[in-house]
Coordinates of C-alpha atoms and ligand atoms in Angstrom, one line a residue:
M18 CA -14.9 52.1 -8.2
P19 CA -13.6 49.3 -10.4
I20 CA -16.2 47.2 -12.1
F21 CA -14.6 44.0 -10.7
Q22 CA -12.1 43.5 -8.0
R23 CA -8.8 41.6 -8.6
K24 CA -8.6 38.5 -6.4
P25 CA -5.6 39.2 -4.1
K26 CA -2.5 37.3 -4.9
Q27 CA -1.4 34.9 -2.3
D28 CA 1.5 37.0 -1.1
D29 CA -0.5 40.2 -0.7
A30 CA -3.7 38.4 0.7
P31 CA -4.9 40.3 3.7
A32 CA -5.7 38.7 7.0
T33 CA -9.1 37.1 6.9
D34 CA -10.3 38.6 10.1
G35 CA -8.0 41.2 11.4
S36 CA -5.9 38.8 13.4
G37 CA -2.7 39.7 11.5
L38 CA -2.4 36.1 10.2
T39 CA -2.3 35.7 6.4
E40 CA -2.9 32.8 4.1
A41 CA 0.6 33.7 2.6
A42 CA 2.2 33.2 6.0
I43 CA 0.5 29.7 6.4
L44 CA 1.5 28.7 2.9
K45 CA 5.0 29.8 3.6
A46 CA 5.2 27.7 6.6
L47 CA 3.7 24.7 4.8
S48 CA 6.2 25.1 2.0
T49 CA 8.8 23.9 4.5
V50 CA 6.9 20.5 4.9
Q51 CA 8.1 17.8 2.5
D52 CA 6.3 14.8 1.2
P53 CA 8.8 12.2 2.3
D54 CA 8.0 9.9 -0.7
L55 CA 7.7 12.6 -3.4
H56 CA 10.6 14.6 -2.1
R57 CA 8.8 17.9 -2.8
D58 CA 7.1 20.4 -0.5
L59 CA 3.3 20.2 0.0
V60 CA 2.7 23.7 -1.4
S61 CA 4.5 23.1 -4.8
L62 CA 2.7 19.7 -5.0
K63 CA -0.6 21.7 -4.7
M64 CA -1.7 19.5 -1.8
I65 CA -2.8 22.3 0.5
R66 CA -6.6 23.4 0.0
D67 CA -9.2 25.5 1.7
I68 CA -7.2 27.5 4.1
E69 CA -9.3 29.3 6.7
I70 CA -8.2 31.7 9.4
E71 CA -10.4 32.5 12.4
G72 CA -8.7 34.4 15.1
A73 CA -5.8 32.3 16.2
T74 CA -7.2 29.1 14.7
V75 CA -6.0 27.9 11.2
R76 CA -7.9 25.2 9.3
F77 CA -6.8 23.6 6.1
T78 CA -7.0 20.4 4.0
V79 CA -4.0 18.3 2.9
Q80 CA -5.0 16.5 -0.2
L81 CA -2.6 13.4 -0.4
T82 CA -2.0 11.5 -3.6
T83 CA -3.5 8.3 -2.2
P84 CA -5.8 7.6 0.7
A85 CA -3.4 4.7 1.6
C86 CA -0.4 6.9 2.0
P87 CA 1.9 5.4 4.5
M88 CA 3.2 8.7 5.5
R89 CA -0.2 10.3 6.4
E90 CA 0.4 10.6 10.1
Q91 CA 4.0 12.0 9.7
I92 CA 2.8 14.5 7.1
Q93 CA -0.2 15.6 9.4
A94 CA 2.3 16.0 12.4
D95 CA 4.8 18.0 10.3
C96 CA 2.0 20.4 8.9
D97 CA 0.7 20.8 12.5
A98 CA 4.2 21.7 13.8
A99 CA 5.1 24.0 10.9
V100 CA 1.8 26.1 11.2
K101 CA 1.9 26.2 15.0
A102 CA 5.4 27.8 14.6
V103 CA 3.8 30.8 12.9
E104 CA 3.4 33.8 15.3
G105 CA -0.1 34.2 16.3
V106 CA -1.3 30.6 15.7
E107 CA -2.7 28.8 18.6
T108 CA -4.9 26.0 17.1
V109 CA -4.4 24.0 13.9
E110 CA -7.2 21.9 12.5
I111 CA -6.2 19.7 9.6
T112 CA -8.4 17.6 7.4
M113 CA -6.5 14.8 5.7
G114 CA -8.0 14.1 2.3
A115 CA -6.8 12.4 -0.8
D116 CA -7.2 12.6 -4.6
T117 CA -5.5 9.6 -6.0
A118 CA -2.9 10.3 -8.6
R119 CA -3.9 9.0 -12.0
D120 CA -1.9 6.8 -14.4
N121 CA -2.0 9.0 -17.5
K122 CA -1.4 6.0 -19.7
L123 CA -4.8 4.7 -18.8
G124 CA -6.4 7.9 -19.5
A125 CA -5.0 7.8 -23.0
Q126 CA -6.9 4.6 -23.8
A127 CA -10.6 4.6 -23.8
M128 CA -10.9 1.0 -22.4
L129 CA -11.3 1.9 -18.7
P130 CA -12.6 5.5 -18.6
G131 CA -13.2 5.8 -14.8
V132 CA -10.2 3.8 -13.6
R133 CA -7.2 5.7 -12.4
N134 CA -4.7 2.8 -11.9
T135 CA -4.6 -0.9 -12.6
I136 CA -2.4 -3.4 -10.7
A137 CA -1.8 -6.8 -11.9
V138 CA -1.1 -9.5 -9.3
A139 CA 0.8 -12.3 -10.8
S140 CA 2.9 -15.3 -10.0
G141 CA 5.1 -17.7 -11.8
K142 CA 3.2 -20.7 -10.6
G143 CA -0.1 -21.7 -8.9
G144 CA -0.6 -22.2 -5.2
V145 CA 1.7 -19.5 -3.9
G146 CA -1.3 -17.5 -2.6
K147 CA -1.5 -15.0 -5.5
S148 CA -5.4 -14.8 -5.2
T149 CA -5.2 -14.4 -1.4
V150 CA -2.7 -11.5 -1.9
A151 CA -4.9 -10.0 -4.6
V152 CA -8.0 -10.1 -2.5
N153 CA -6.3 -8.7 0.6
L154 CA -4.5 -6.0 -1.3
A155 CA -7.8 -4.8 -2.8
V156 CA -9.6 -4.9 0.6
A157 CA -6.7 -3.2 2.4
L158 CA -6.8 -0.4 -0.1
A159 CA -10.6 -0.2 0.3
V160 CA -10.2 -0.1 4.1
E161 CA -8.0 2.9 3.7
G162 CA -10.7 4.7 1.9
A163 CA -9.8 4.1 -1.8
A164 CA -12.5 3.1 -4.4
V165 CA -11.3 -0.3 -5.5
G166 CA -12.3 -2.9 -8.1
L167 CA -11.1 -6.5 -8.3
L168 CA -11.1 -8.5 -11.6
D169 CA -10.6 -12.2 -11.0
A170 CA -9.0 -13.2 -14.3
D171 CA -7.5 -16.4 -13.0
I172 CA -9.2 -18.8 -15.5
Y173 CA -7.4 -21.9 -14.0
G174 CA -9.0 -21.3 -10.6
P175 CA -11.2 -18.4 -10.1
S176 CA -11.4 -18.6 -6.4
I177 CA -12.0 -14.9 -5.5
P178 CA -15.8 -15.0 -5.2
I179 CA -15.4 -17.7 -2.5
M180 CA -12.7 -15.6 -0.8
L181 CA -15.0 -12.6 -0.7
G182 CA -18.1 -14.6 0.2
V183 CA -19.9 -13.9 -3.1
D184 CA -22.1 -16.6 -4.5
E185 CA -24.5 -14.6 -6.6
Q186 CA -24.2 -13.8 -10.3
P187 CA -23.7 -10.2 -11.6
E188 CA -26.7 -8.4 -13.0
V189 CA -26.7 -6.7 -16.3
S190 CA -27.6 -3.0 -16.7
E191 CA -29.9 -1.4 -19.2
D192 CA -26.9 -0.5 -21.4
R193 CA -25.8 -4.1 -21.3
K194 CA -22.9 -3.7 -18.9
M195 CA -22.3 -6.2 -16.1
L196 CA -22.6 -4.8 -12.7
P197 CA -19.8 -5.8 -10.4
I198 CA -20.7 -7.3 -7.0
E199 CA -19.6 -5.4 -3.9
S200 CA -18.2 -7.2 -1.0
C201 CA -15.8 -6.0 1.8
G202 CA -15.9 -2.6 0.1
V203 CA -14.5 -3.9 -3.2
K204 CA -16.4 -4.2 -6.6
L205 CA -15.7 -7.7 -7.8
M206 CA -16.1 -9.2 -11.3
S207 CA -14.9 -12.8 -11.8
I208 CA -14.4 -15.0 -14.8
G209 CA -15.7 -17.7 -12.4
F210 CA -19.2 -16.1 -12.8
L211 CA -19.2 -17.5 -16.3
L212 CA -18.6 -21.0 -15.2
P213 CA -21.6 -23.4 -15.3
D214 CA -20.5 -24.8 -12.0
K215 CA -17.7 -24.4 -9.4
D216 CA -16.0 -27.7 -10.3
T217 CA -15.6 -26.9 -14.0
A218 CA -12.0 -26.2 -14.9
M219 CA -11.8 -23.5 -17.5
V220 CA -9.9 -25.0 -20.5
W221 CA -9.6 -22.0 -22.8
R222 CA -6.9 -21.4 -25.3
G223 CA -4.8 -18.2 -25.4
P224 CA -6.8 -16.1 -27.9
M225 CA -10.0 -16.9 -26.0
V226 CA -8.6 -15.8 -22.7
H227 CA -7.2 -12.7 -24.3
S228 CA -10.6 -11.6 -25.7
A229 CA -12.5 -12.7 -22.7
L230 CA -10.3 -10.6 -20.5
R231 CA -10.7 -7.6 -22.6
N232 CA -14.5 -8.1 -22.6
F233 CA -14.6 -8.5 -18.9
L234 CA -12.7 -5.2 -18.5
T235 CA -14.7 -3.1 -20.9
D236 CA -18.1 -4.7 -20.4
T237 CA -18.1 -4.2 -16.6
A238 CA -19.6 -1.0 -15.2
W239 CA -16.6 -0.2 -12.9
G240 CA -17.6 3.4 -12.3
E241 CA -14.9 5.6 -10.8
L242 CA -12.0 3.6 -9.3
D243 CA -8.7 4.6 -7.7
Y244 CA -7.3 1.1 -8.2
L245 CA -8.4 -1.9 -10.3
V246 CA -6.6 -5.0 -9.0
V247 CA -6.4 -7.7 -11.5
D248 CA -5.8 -11.3 -10.3
M249 CA -3.9 -12.8 -13.3
P250 CA -3.7 -16.5 -14.1
P251 CA -0.3 -18.0 -13.0
G252 CA 2.3 -18.8 -15.4
T253 CA 5.1 -17.2 -17.5
G254 CA 4.6 -18.6 -20.9
D255 CA 3.8 -16.8 -24.3
A256 CA 0.1 -16.9 -23.6
H257 CA 0.8 -14.8 -20.5
L258 CA 2.8 -12.3 -22.5
T259 CA -0.2 -11.8 -24.7
L260 CA -2.4 -11.6 -21.6
T261 CA -0.4 -8.9 -19.9
Q262 CA -0.6 -6.9 -23.2
S263 CA -4.4 -7.1 -23.2
I264 CA -4.7 -4.9 -20.2
P265 CA -3.3 -1.4 -19.8
L266 CA -1.3 -1.9 -16.6
T267 CA 0.0 0.7 -14.1
G268 CA 2.2 -1.8 -12.4
A269 CA 2.6 -5.5 -11.5
V270 CA 3.0 -7.2 -8.0
I271 CA 4.7 -10.6 -8.1
V272 CA 3.7 -13.1 -5.4
T273 CA 6.1 -15.8 -4.4
T274 CA 6.9 -18.2 -1.6
P275 CA 10.4 -18.5 -0.1
Q276 CA 11.4 -21.9 -1.7
E277 CA 14.0 -21.7 -4.4
V278 CA 11.7 -23.2 -7.1
A279 CA 9.0 -20.6 -6.5
L280 CA 11.6 -17.8 -6.4
E281 CA 12.9 -19.0 -9.7
D282 CA 9.4 -18.7 -11.2
A283 CA 9.0 -15.3 -9.7
R284 CA 12.2 -14.3 -11.6
K285 CA 10.6 -15.5 -14.7
A286 CA 7.4 -13.5 -14.0
V287 CA 9.5 -10.3 -13.6
T288 CA 11.2 -11.0 -16.9
L289 CA 7.8 -11.4 -18.5
F290 CA 6.5 -8.1 -17.3
N291 CA 9.8 -6.5 -18.3
K292 CA 9.2 -7.6 -21.8
T293 CA 6.0 -5.7 -22.0
S294 CA 7.6 -2.7 -20.2
T295 CA 5.1 -3.0 -17.4
P296 CA 6.6 -1.4 -14.3
I297 CA 7.2 -4.0 -11.5
L298 CA 5.9 -2.6 -8.3
G299 CA 7.7 -5.3 -6.3
L300 CA 7.5 -8.7 -4.8
V301 CA 5.3 -10.0 -2.0
E302 CA 6.7 -13.0 -0.2
N303 CA 3.8 -15.1 1.0
M304 CA 4.0 -17.9 3.6
S305 CA 7.1 -16.2 4.7
Y306 CA 7.2 -17.4 8.2
F307 CA 5.0 -19.0 10.9
I308 CA 4.3 -17.7 14.3
A309 CA 3.2 -20.4 16.7
P310 CA -0.1 -19.0 18.3
D311 CA 0.6 -20.6 21.6
T312 CA 4.2 -19.5 22.2
G313 CA 4.6 -16.6 19.8
T314 CA 7.9 -18.3 18.5
R315 CA 8.7 -17.4 14.8
Y316 CA 9.6 -20.3 12.5
D317 CA 11.1 -19.6 9.1
I318 CA 9.6 -22.9 7.7
F319 CA 11.0 -22.8 4.3
R320 CA 14.0 -20.6 4.5
S321 CA 14.6 -17.1 5.7
G322 CA 15.1 -14.1 3.6
G323 CA 14.6 -15.8 0.2
G324 CA 12.1 -13.1 -1.0
R325 CA 14.3 -10.3 0.2
A326 CA 17.4 -11.8 -1.5
A327 CA 15.4 -12.4 -4.8
A328 CA 13.9 -8.8 -4.7
E329 CA 17.4 -7.4 -4.3
S330 CA 18.9 -9.5 -7.0
L331 CA 16.1 -8.5 -9.4
G332 CA 16.3 -4.8 -8.3
V333 CA 12.7 -4.6 -7.3
P334 CA 11.2 -3.6 -4.0
L335 CA 10.1 -6.2 -1.4
L336 CA 6.6 -5.0 -0.8
G337 CA 5.8 -7.3 2.2
E338 CA 6.3 -10.6 4.0
I339 CA 3.0 -12.4 4.8
P340 CA 3.1 -15.0 7.5
L341 CA 1.7 -18.5 7.0
D342 CA -1.4 -18.4 9.2
M343 CA -4.4 -20.5 9.6
T344 CA -6.7 -17.5 9.9
I345 CA -5.6 -16.5 6.4
C346 CA -6.6 -19.9 4.9
E347 CA -9.8 -20.0 7.1
G348 CA -10.7 -16.4 6.1
G349 CA -10.2 -17.2 2.5
D350 CA -12.6 -20.4 2.8
A351 CA -15.1 -18.3 4.7
G352 CA -15.2 -15.2 2.5
V353 CA -13.7 -13.0 5.2
P354 CA -10.3 -11.8 4.2
A355 CA -7.7 -11.1 6.8
A356 CA -7.5 -7.5 5.7
S357 CA -11.1 -6.9 6.5
S358 CA -10.6 -7.8 10.2
L359 CA -11.3 -4.9 12.5
S360 CA -8.6 -6.0 15.0
E361 CA -4.9 -5.7 14.4
S362 CA -2.9 -9.0 13.9
P363 CA 0.4 -9.7 12.3
Q364 CA -1.3 -11.1 9.2
R365 CA -3.7 -8.1 8.8
D366 CA -0.9 -5.6 9.4
A367 CA 1.3 -7.3 6.8
F368 CA -1.4 -7.0 4.1
M369 CA -2.1 -3.4 5.1
D370 CA 1.6 -2.5 5.0
A371 CA 2.0 -4.2 1.6
A372 CA -1.1 -2.3 0.3
R373 CA 0.2 1.1 1.5
E374 CA 3.5 0.3 -0.1
V375 CA 1.9 -0.5 -3.4
A376 CA -0.2 2.8 -3.2
K377 CA 3.0 4.8 -2.4
L378 CA 4.9 3.4 -5.3
I379 CA 2.0 4.1 -7.7
S380 CA 1.8 7.7 -6.5
V381 CA 5.5 8.2 -6.9
Q382 CA 5.4 6.7 -10.4
N383 CA 2.5 8.8 -11.5
M384 CA 3.7 12.0 -10.0
S385 CA 7.1 11.5 -11.5
A386 CA 5.4 10.9 -14.9
G387 CA 3.8 14.3 -14.6
S388 CA 0.4 13.1 -13.4
G389 CA -1.1 14.2 -10.2
P390 CA -4.3 15.1 -8.4
V391 CA -6.8 17.0 -10.4
I392 CA -6.4 20.6 -9.1
E393 CA -9.4 22.7 -9.1
S394 CA -8.5 26.4 -9.9
N395 CA -9.8 28.9 -7.2
Ligands
ADP411 P1 -2.9 -19.1 -5.9 O1 -3.9 -18.0 -6.4 O2 -1.5 -18.7 -6.0 O3 -3.2 -20.4 -6.6 P2 -4.3 -19.1 -3.5 O4 -4.4 -17.7 -3.1 O5 -5.6 -19.7 -4.1 O6 -3.1 -19.4 -4.4 O7 -4.0 -20.0 -2.1 C1 -3.9 -21.3 -2.1 C2 -4.3 -21.8 -0.8 O8 -3.4 -21.5 0.2 C3 -5.6 -21.4 -0.4 O9 -6.3 -22.3 0.4 C4 -5.3 -20.2 0.6 O10 -6.2 -19.9 1.6 C5 -4.0 -20.7 1.2 N1 -3.1 -19.6 1.6 C6 -2.6 -18.6 0.8 N2 -1.8 -17.8 1.6 C7 -1.8 -18.2 2.8 C8 -1.1 -17.8 4.1 N3 -0.3 -16.8 4.0 N4 -1.3 -18.6 5.2 C9 -2.2 -19.7 5.1 N5 -2.7 -20.1 4.1 C10 -2.6 -19.4 2.9

């Protein structure tokens, strides 16, 4: 008798219950299923976990690289079909899980230890809906099951507490960290919490903003987050260049409206992030079109296709086109973001789609940089 038994290798693993099915056969079938975004098969991406065989029933978990994966349903259907094609399999039970791919750049800095990815939401000028997009992206990612934080760093108009219906002040923990306030599934910290009253405009100079932002990031007990969304102050000047350098960023989302003046500012914002080598995840065109609630007719109020053309000319993806809609404005004022709505609507769907697109691009970026889910060895 050997003192210890060697764990069988995958290709000589015996059937678990005498049915003739082996783990190796299931893995072989699953190695034909590709992740459409990562362009690799699920087995080599180490996404398949916990295979169990019981008679003609096969159970396993697919661990995606983001809970907001836009291809979730397709991947599940492809896995189901591939395993059902194995001789002897009758029932396939798949658990869809996620282990968000980490931006290794952040791990290298001790600034945000539990945060896997940071997303800056920026715009060339104010009033284009940057904060609205930041809130709804954060809420949409949380709706998809991600752990999400939101830092409202817009010193010129910190409006996010109102948009998330938060009017209390954060508490301070025993180790003197500020505790973010949770609303709509998102952990919020706002520079507005420092303002003596809501009408006070923040008149800070560049260096103060820079250090305040760093303090806000590091003095907040964010805990473990898949995504930290940062609502940046609008602008493209030198002060913003410094500001973008004060935060380790996985990528930037630029918000614009379709008018030519706004698009020009969006171009400047892209140039700004390029200077700091921050990857641009893409453009979100807000107030893109209007659908009349009574007739359902679509109106391109400003002009059509401006955001798409700008994204193409800048060589960045168009992440989404958000309609101009009263419920978005009303939801913002009432602290109920459109993405938190339980019923589907064009505006909710537009935010959800944009958030999934952002999550996908971050996964692809992290996986191609050699990061990935934390793989537990069996
Ligand atoms: P910014 O952060 O760029 O200054 P905000 O997000 O604060 O802009 O938005 C400015 C105003 O426009 C807010 O009242 C907001 O509710 C409204 N708004 C933003 N996006 C939309 C939209 N798609 N439809 C309707 N109102 C919107």
